[in-house]
Short mmCIF file of C-alpha atoms in Angstrom, two decimals:
data_model
loop_
_atom_site.label_atom_id
_atom_site.label_comp_id
_atom_site.label_asym_id
_atom_site.label_seq_id
_atom_site.Cartn_x
_atom_site.Cartn_y
_atom_site.Cartn_z
CA MET A 838 25.66 24.48 -25.63
CA ALA A 839 25.28 23.64 -22.32
CA THR A 840 23.10 25.51 -20.01
CA THR A 841 24.17 24.61 -16.76
CA PRO A 842 27.27 24.55 -15.13
CA GLY A 843 28.51 21.36 -16.41
CA GLN A 844 27.63 19.37 -13.85
CA GLY A 845 25.74 15.88 -14.33
CA PRO A 846 25.89 13.91 -17.29
CA LEU A 847 22.61 15.71 -19.05
CA SER A 848 24.07 19.04 -18.97
CA GLY A 849 22.54 21.24 -22.40
CA VAL A 850 19.75 19.09 -22.31
CA ARG A 851 16.55 21.37 -21.82
CA VAL A 852 13.65 20.29 -20.04
CA VAL A 853 10.00 22.00 -19.89
CA GLU A 854 7.82 20.71 -16.70
CA LEU A 855 4.46 22.24 -16.42
CA ALA A 856 3.58 22.27 -12.79
CA GLY A 857 1.88 19.73 -10.88
CA ILE A 858 2.43 17.63 -7.84
CA GLY A 859 3.87 14.16 -6.51
CA PRO A 860 5.35 12.21 -9.05
CA GLY A 861 5.99 14.55 -11.99
CA PRO A 862 8.12 17.20 -10.24
CA PHE A 863 10.23 14.45 -8.63
CA ALA A 864 10.98 13.60 -11.97
CA ALA A 865 11.78 16.76 -12.79
CA MET A 866 14.10 17.15 -9.80
CA LEU A 867 16.11 13.93 -10.48
CA LEU A 868 16.73 14.87 -14.53
CA ALA A 869 17.56 18.40 -13.38
CA ASP A 870 19.97 16.51 -10.58
CA LEU A 871 21.73 14.96 -13.55
CA GLY A 872 22.36 18.33 -14.64
CA ALA A 873 19.41 19.25 -17.24
CA ASP A 874 18.34 22.95 -17.29
CA VAL A 875 14.78 22.03 -16.57
CA VAL A 876 12.43 24.89 -16.30
CA ARG A 877 9.24 24.64 -14.37
CA VAL A 878 5.91 26.24 -15.61
CA ASP A 879 4.32 27.70 -12.47
CA ARG A 880 0.71 28.89 -12.42
CA PRO A 881 -0.43 32.09 -11.04
CA ASP A 882 -2.05 30.25 -7.83
CA GLY A 883 0.57 27.92 -7.58
CA PRO A 884 -0.45 23.97 -7.35
CA GLY A 885 -2.90 22.13 -4.60
CA LEU A 886 -1.57 20.19 -2.14
CA ALA A 887 1.95 22.53 -2.28
CA ILE A 888 4.18 22.75 0.35
CA ASP A 889 6.23 26.87 1.38
CA PRO A 890 8.18 26.80 -1.89
CA ALA A 891 11.51 27.77 -0.18
CA TYR A 892 11.29 24.13 1.54
CA ASP A 893 10.39 22.18 -1.51
CA VAL A 894 13.66 19.88 -2.35
CA THR A 895 11.57 18.39 -5.73
CA ASN A 896 12.28 22.01 -7.07
CA ARG A 897 15.65 22.16 -6.42
CA ASN A 898 18.24 22.59 -9.16
CA LYS A 899 15.39 23.59 -11.20
CA ARG A 900 14.21 27.40 -13.02
CA SER A 901 10.81 28.69 -12.71
CA VAL A 902 8.65 31.09 -14.84
CA ILE A 903 5.03 31.62 -14.35
CA ILE A 904 2.44 31.22 -17.22
CA ASP A 905 -1.09 31.57 -16.97
CA LEU A 906 -2.45 28.73 -19.05
CA LYS A 907 -5.65 30.17 -19.18
CA ALA A 908 -5.27 33.39 -20.55
CA SER A 909 -5.23 34.18 -24.04
CA ASP A 910 -1.40 33.80 -24.75
CA GLY A 911 -0.53 31.57 -22.21
CA PRO A 912 -0.53 28.41 -24.30
CA ALA A 913 1.59 29.78 -27.02
CA ARG A 914 4.17 30.75 -24.34
CA VAL A 915 4.41 27.29 -23.25
CA LEU A 916 4.66 25.98 -27.09
CA ASP A 917 7.63 29.00 -27.15
CA LEU A 918 9.58 27.24 -24.54
CA ALA A 919 8.72 23.68 -26.37
CA ALA A 920 9.87 24.69 -29.48
CA HIS A 921 13.54 25.07 -27.60
CA ALA A 922 13.39 22.07 -25.12
CA ASP A 923 14.31 18.51 -25.67
CA ILE A 924 11.85 17.24 -23.30
CA LEU A 925 8.53 18.08 -21.82
CA VAL A 926 6.67 16.61 -18.81
CA GLU A 927 3.09 17.12 -17.68
CA GLY A 928 0.97 15.11 -15.39
CA TYR A 929 -2.20 16.37 -16.01
CA ARG A 930 -5.13 13.95 -16.72
CA PRO A 931 -5.76 12.79 -20.05
CA GLY A 932 -6.88 15.55 -22.49
CA VAL A 933 -6.12 18.31 -20.40
CA ALA A 934 -3.20 19.23 -22.67
CA GLU A 935 -4.81 19.22 -25.49
CA ARG A 936 -7.83 21.38 -24.20
CA LEU A 937 -5.36 23.50 -23.35
CA GLY A 938 -3.24 23.62 -27.07
CA ILE A 939 -0.13 22.27 -25.42
CA GLY A 940 -0.84 18.66 -25.82
CA PRO A 941 1.93 16.75 -28.09
CA GLU A 942 0.21 17.60 -31.40
CA ALA A 943 0.76 21.06 -30.88
CA CYS A 944 4.27 20.75 -29.11
CA HIS A 945 5.44 18.47 -32.20
CA ALA A 946 3.90 20.91 -34.74
CA ARG A 947 6.73 23.72 -33.04
CA ASN A 948 9.43 20.81 -32.33
CA PRO A 949 9.03 17.40 -34.04
CA LYS A 950 12.11 15.84 -32.15
CA LEU A 951 10.35 16.80 -28.31
CA VAL A 952 10.22 14.22 -26.12
CA TYR A 953 6.55 14.29 -24.47
CA GLY A 954 6.79 13.01 -21.38
CA ARG A 955 2.97 12.28 -19.81
CA MET A 956 2.79 11.06 -16.14
CA THR A 957 -0.70 10.02 -15.08
CA GLY A 958 -1.78 6.95 -12.28
CA TRP A 959 -4.23 5.48 -14.52
CA GLY A 960 -2.71 5.87 -18.13
CA GLN A 961 -3.34 7.69 -21.08
CA ASP A 962 -6.44 4.97 -22.03
CA GLY A 963 -8.27 2.40 -20.31
CA PRO A 964 -11.68 2.81 -18.21
CA LEU A 965 -10.10 4.36 -15.30
CA ALA A 966 -8.04 6.66 -17.57
CA PRO A 967 -10.73 9.96 -16.75
CA ARG A 968 -10.60 9.29 -13.20
CA ALA A 969 -8.95 10.76 -10.17
CA GLY A 970 -6.70 8.80 -7.90
CA HIS A 971 -3.43 9.14 -6.05
CA ASP A 972 -0.70 6.41 -4.92
CA ILE A 973 -2.57 4.32 -2.79
CA ALA A 974 -5.55 3.31 -5.18
CA TYR A 975 -2.89 2.85 -7.78
CA ILE A 976 -0.91 0.55 -5.98
CA ALA A 977 -3.89 -0.99 -4.85
CA LEU A 978 -5.47 -2.40 -8.00
CA THR A 979 -1.90 -3.69 -9.14
CA GLY A 980 -1.73 -6.11 -6.54
CA THR A 981 1.49 -4.56 -4.80
CA LEU A 982 -0.55 -3.23 -1.82
CA GLY A 983 -2.03 -6.21 -1.26
CA MET A 984 1.64 -7.81 -0.49
CA ILE A 985 2.81 -5.89 2.38
CA GLY A 986 1.70 -5.99 5.98
CA PRO A 987 0.69 -8.51 8.66
CA PRO A 988 -1.93 -10.94 7.21
CA ASP A 989 -4.01 -10.15 10.25
CA GLU A 990 -4.46 -6.65 9.77
CA PRO A 991 -5.03 -4.05 6.90
CA PRO A 992 -2.06 -3.66 4.29
CA PRO A 993 -0.57 -0.13 5.83
CA ALA A 994 0.03 2.67 3.40
CA PRO A 995 3.47 2.62 2.06
CA ALA A 996 3.98 6.87 2.15
CA ASN A 997 3.99 7.34 -1.44
CA LEU A 998 7.10 5.88 -2.07
CA LEU A 999 6.24 2.83 -4.08
CA GLY A 1000 3.69 4.20 -6.44
CA ASP A 1001 4.23 7.95 -7.08
CA TYR A 1002 8.05 7.60 -7.35
CA ALA A 1003 9.09 4.33 -8.04
CA GLY A 1004 6.61 3.07 -10.34
CA GLY A 1005 5.99 6.75 -11.72
CA SER A 1006 8.97 9.19 -11.73
CA LEU A 1007 11.45 6.77 -12.21
CA TYR A 1008 9.57 4.82 -14.71
CA LEU A 1009 8.93 8.22 -16.09
CA VAL A 1010 12.14 9.13 -16.28
CA VAL A 1011 13.52 5.98 -17.48
CA GLY A 1012 11.07 6.45 -20.65
CA VAL A 1013 11.94 9.89 -21.07
CA LEU A 1014 15.81 9.77 -21.68
CA ALA A 1015 15.37 6.02 -23.74
CA ALA A 1016 13.11 8.12 -26.15
CA LEU A 1017 15.61 11.17 -25.81
CA HIS A 1018 18.32 8.94 -27.07
CA HIS A 1019 15.71 7.57 -29.99
CA ALA A 1020 15.50 11.16 -30.89
CA ARG A 1021 18.61 12.49 -31.30
CA ALA A 1022 19.46 9.02 -33.55
CA THR A 1023 16.40 9.71 -35.92
CA GLY A 1024 15.34 13.04 -35.19
CA THR A 1025 12.09 11.81 -34.38
CA GLY A 1026 10.46 13.20 -30.92
CA GLN A 1027 7.34 10.82 -29.18
CA VAL A 1028 5.21 10.38 -26.37
CA VAL A 1029 5.93 8.50 -22.87
CA ASP A 1030 2.73 7.39 -21.63
CA ALA A 1031 4.46 6.59 -18.13
CA ALA A 1032 1.54 4.97 -15.73
CA ILE A 1033 2.10 4.50 -12.09
CA VAL A 1034 -0.30 1.57 -12.42
CA ASP A 1035 2.20 0.24 -15.31
CA GLY A 1036 5.51 0.82 -13.22
CA THR A 1037 4.04 -0.66 -9.88
CA ALA A 1038 3.22 -4.11 -11.57
CA HIS A 1039 6.41 -3.92 -13.57
CA LEU A 1040 8.22 -3.69 -9.98
CA SER A 1041 6.44 -7.12 -9.11
CA ALA A 1042 7.96 -8.98 -11.86
CA MET A 1043 10.26 -11.18 -9.70
CA ILE A 1044 7.37 -12.31 -7.70
CA HIS A 1045 4.92 -12.98 -10.23
CA GLY A 1046 7.82 -15.35 -11.60
CA MET A 1047 8.04 -17.12 -8.00
CA MET A 1048 4.67 -16.99 -7.69
CA ALA A 1049 4.50 -19.11 -11.54
CA THR A 1050 6.46 -21.78 -10.06
CA GLY A 1051 4.98 -22.23 -6.38
CA GLY A 1052 7.77 -20.23 -4.82
CA TRP A 1053 5.17 -17.16 -3.45
CA GLN A 1054 1.93 -17.66 -2.20
CA ASP A 1055 -0.38 -15.19 -3.35
CA ARG A 1056 -1.37 -14.15 0.43
CA ARG A 1057 0.87 -11.24 3.00
CA GLY A 1058 3.33 -12.55 5.50
CA ALA A 1059 3.77 -16.24 4.21
CA ASN A 1060 6.31 -15.79 1.85
CA LEU A 1061 10.35 -15.40 1.81
CA LEU A 1062 10.85 -11.08 1.61
CA ASP A 1063 7.15 -10.37 3.26
CA GLY A 1064 7.76 -10.60 6.91
CA GLY A 1065 6.58 -14.60 6.86
CA CYS A 1066 9.92 -15.63 7.28
CA PRO A 1067 11.77 -15.12 10.82
CA TYR A 1068 14.92 -14.34 9.58
CA TYR A 1069 13.59 -11.84 7.16
CA GLY A 1070 11.93 -8.78 9.02
CA THR A 1071 11.98 -6.51 11.60
CA TYR A 1072 11.85 -6.69 15.77
CA GLU A 1073 11.07 -4.46 18.56
CA THR A 1074 13.71 -3.77 20.93
CA ALA A 1075 13.94 -3.24 24.79
CA ASP A 1076 13.18 0.83 24.25
CA GLY A 1077 10.61 0.32 21.64
CA ARG A 1078 12.30 0.93 18.70
CA TYR A 1079 13.61 -1.55 16.15
CA MET A 1080 16.03 -3.74 14.19
CA ALA A 1081 16.01 -4.98 10.49
CA VAL A 1082 16.74 -8.56 9.75
CA GLY A 1083 17.63 -9.64 6.42
CA ALA A 1084 20.03 -13.11 6.90
CA LEU A 1085 18.58 -14.79 4.44
CA GLU A 1086 21.99 -16.71 3.02
CA PRO A 1087 23.27 -19.68 4.76
CA ARG A 1088 26.47 -18.17 6.05
CA PHE A 1089 24.40 -14.78 6.66
CA TYR A 1090 21.71 -17.28 8.76
CA ASP A 1091 24.44 -18.83 11.26
CA THR A 1092 26.34 -15.72 11.93
CA PHE A 1093 23.09 -14.28 12.85
CA LEU A 1094 22.13 -16.79 14.90
CA ALA A 1095 25.76 -16.95 16.48
CA MET A 1096 25.32 -13.28 17.45
CA LEU A 1097 22.01 -13.67 18.98
CA GLY A 1098 23.10 -16.93 21.02
CA LEU A 1099 20.37 -18.75 18.98
CA THR A 1100 22.98 -21.73 17.57
CA ASP A 1101 20.46 -24.49 18.51
CA PHE A 1102 17.95 -23.01 15.53
CA ALA A 1103 20.72 -23.57 13.14
CA ASP A 1104 18.53 -26.31 11.31
CA ALA A 1105 15.84 -24.01 11.13
CA ARG A 1106 16.22 -21.87 8.69
CA LYS A 1107 14.40 -24.37 5.81
CA ASP A 1108 12.27 -25.54 8.40
CA TRP A 1109 8.93 -23.95 8.18
CA THR A 1110 7.70 -26.07 11.21
CA ARG A 1111 9.86 -24.64 13.30
CA TRP A 1112 9.92 -20.90 11.99
CA SER A 1113 7.20 -20.12 14.99
CA GLU A 1114 9.28 -21.07 17.56
CA LEU A 1115 12.47 -19.55 15.77
CA ARG A 1116 10.38 -16.08 15.59
CA GLN A 1117 9.41 -16.12 19.19
CA ALA A 1118 13.02 -16.74 20.43
CA VAL A 1119 14.36 -14.27 17.82
CA ALA A 1120 12.15 -11.48 19.20
CA ALA A 1121 12.68 -12.30 22.76
CA ARG A 1122 16.18 -11.80 22.30
CA PHE A 1123 15.84 -8.55 20.73
CA LYS A 1124 13.35 -7.16 23.66
CA SER A 1125 16.06 -7.83 25.86
CA ARG A 1126 18.54 -4.66 24.60
CA THR A 1127 18.14 -1.43 23.04
CA ARG A 1128 18.01 -0.83 19.43
CA ASP A 1129 21.74 0.99 20.07
CA GLU A 1130 23.06 -1.99 21.91
CA TRP A 1131 21.79 -4.53 19.38
CA THR A 1132 23.25 -2.24 16.56
CA ALA A 1133 26.64 -2.51 18.95
CA VAL A 1134 26.15 -6.14 18.87
CA PHE A 1135 26.37 -6.46 14.87
CA GLU A 1136 28.55 -3.74 14.07
CA GLY A 1137 31.21 -5.12 11.30
CA THR A 1138 29.54 -8.64 11.27
CA ASP A 1139 27.96 -9.84 7.93
CA ALA A 1140 24.75 -10.97 9.97
CA CYS A 1141 22.60 -8.53 7.44
CA VAL A 1142 21.10 -6.59 10.62
CA ALA A 1143 20.72 -2.65 10.39
CA PRO A 1144 19.10 -0.62 13.10
CA VAL A 1145 15.52 1.02 12.09
CA LEU A 1146 16.23 4.81 11.69
CA SER A 1147 13.97 7.97 11.74
CA LEU A 1148 13.91 10.40 8.90
CA SER A 1149 15.62 12.31 11.33
CA GLU A 1150 18.30 10.12 12.62
CA ALA A 1151 19.53 8.87 8.86
CA PRO A 1152 21.56 11.87 7.98
CA HIS A 1153 23.76 11.26 10.94
CA HIS A 1154 24.51 7.62 10.52
CA PRO A 1155 28.12 7.15 9.83
CA HIS A 1156 28.32 5.25 6.57
CA LEU A 1157 25.74 7.63 5.06
CA VAL A 1158 27.78 10.65 6.79
CA ALA A 1159 30.81 9.16 4.56
CA ARG A 1160 29.36 8.46 1.61
CA GLY A 1161 27.55 11.99 1.68
CA THR A 1162 24.54 10.14 1.07
CA PHE A 1163 22.28 13.45 2.71
CA THR A 1164 23.61 16.70 1.86
CA ASP A 1165 22.94 20.58 3.68
CA HIS A 1166 21.90 23.28 1.33
CA ASP A 1167 21.20 26.68 2.49
CA GLY A 1168 20.49 24.95 5.79
CA LEU A 1169 17.85 22.64 4.44
CA THR A 1170 19.41 18.77 4.89
CA GLN A 1171 18.50 16.84 1.82
CA PRO A 1172 18.91 13.29 0.09
CA ALA A 1173 21.86 14.47 -2.36
CA PRO A 1174 21.39 13.57 -6.09
CA ALA A 1175 21.54 9.69 -7.14
CA PRO A 1176 23.44 7.87 -8.64
CA ARG A 1177 26.83 9.04 -8.34
CA PHE A 1178 28.84 9.90 -11.61
CA SER A 1179 32.77 9.33 -11.97
CA ALA A 1180 33.16 11.88 -15.02
CA THR A 1181 30.44 14.07 -14.61
CA PRO A 1182 29.21 14.48 -10.77
CA THR A 1183 26.35 15.83 -9.80
CA THR A 1184 25.22 18.32 -7.05
CA VAL A 1185 22.68 20.37 -5.14
CA ARG A 1186 23.41 23.31 -7.22
CA THR A 1187 20.57 25.48 -6.57
CA GLY A 1188 18.01 25.70 -3.67
CA PRO A 1189 14.43 25.31 -4.24
CA ALA A 1190 13.39 27.53 -7.09
CA ARG A 1191 10.90 30.08 -6.43
CA PRO A 1192 7.37 30.63 -8.51
CA GLY A 1193 8.30 32.85 -11.11
CA ALA A 1194 11.84 34.17 -10.14
CA ASP A 1195 13.75 32.79 -13.08
CA THR A 1196 11.86 34.53 -16.10
CA ALA A 1197 14.33 36.78 -17.31
CA ASP A 1198 16.99 34.57 -17.10
CA VAL A 1199 15.26 32.00 -18.83
CA ALA A 1200 13.66 34.59 -21.50
CA ARG A 1201 17.59 35.14 -22.41
CA ASP A 1202 18.79 32.17 -22.15
CA TRP A 1203 16.04 30.28 -24.27
CA ASP A 1204 15.76 33.10 -26.66
CA VAL A 1205 11.85 33.14 -25.82
CA PRO A 1206 11.48 36.90 -25.18
CA ASP A 1207 7.86 37.13 -25.49
CA LEU A 1208 7.99 35.05 -22.14
CA ILE A 1209 9.23 38.73 -20.46
CA GLU A 1210 6.20 40.45 -22.35
CA GLY A 1211 3.41 37.71 -20.98
CA HIS A 1212 4.89 37.84 -17.24
CA GLU A 1213 4.75 41.96 -17.02
#
């Protein structure tokens, strides 16, 4: 029976999220956005690095209960929830869940069909498995951080999008959904070991293939997609802002040059010896007008050029407005759920879950009355 109001393709799927920070909560948010009934098990003292719960968008569309895992009855309450769940998501260091009495073996003893999703940076095994870390260290080891940035500067920190969320959260979600499909077909759950190092390395699959054929040099700023190519990168404008250029294919490249008035460089697309000259000419052109003026110039063309917008500007771009890429919920502007579904549309149903606010409702809906006794 569905436990969500019929919104999203995962309506009726029950998920237990053991509170943490970063990729685990984001993965659980994505499952919640897709319609799953996600119950977040918060700690009495809250997680480290937490933002104000009222603004923590990664806790939207979820419900929260508070369980003290160090209390004598704490682990039993989590196992009660796991017994009624389809998926459990945790992001502890390897061995911690087992020491708490809520590891895969204990959960599967109560619910053999449970998909037990584990989110870590280094993975469940290997020499670094017990060590602490964060996004930047994980992507550094995989070679992906070393691909980014100008060759004469240190690699920049790409926020925590590449490791935590792309290599971590998204792979965890793919993994638990695949395992859920298997569990429903066979009646057998399993453990999903989602390591950020694995997912981030996997993201570079095409690059490794290109490197094997000689189509990619193992150094920064020397390749088609890493800023080494003058018609794939960013350029400063007269007002200190930037335009992004991705005119890779011949017809797009020709349109790009025409809009800039640089048709003399038509033959420079494949001539690496002219790339430095081409880059200087393009840079000089972009510096002659403001970002918004160049945006108007390229509007409606297939030159593959776009303005580089800030986080606060992006929600107001006409295309993103038309698509509803961002949404407002209770006065908080945030990205709308993605991707889109024709038969089972998704939406932001509720704002960020407040720690412990849903204990009574979850106890009733999931038929776990001891939750209330443990909460009181």
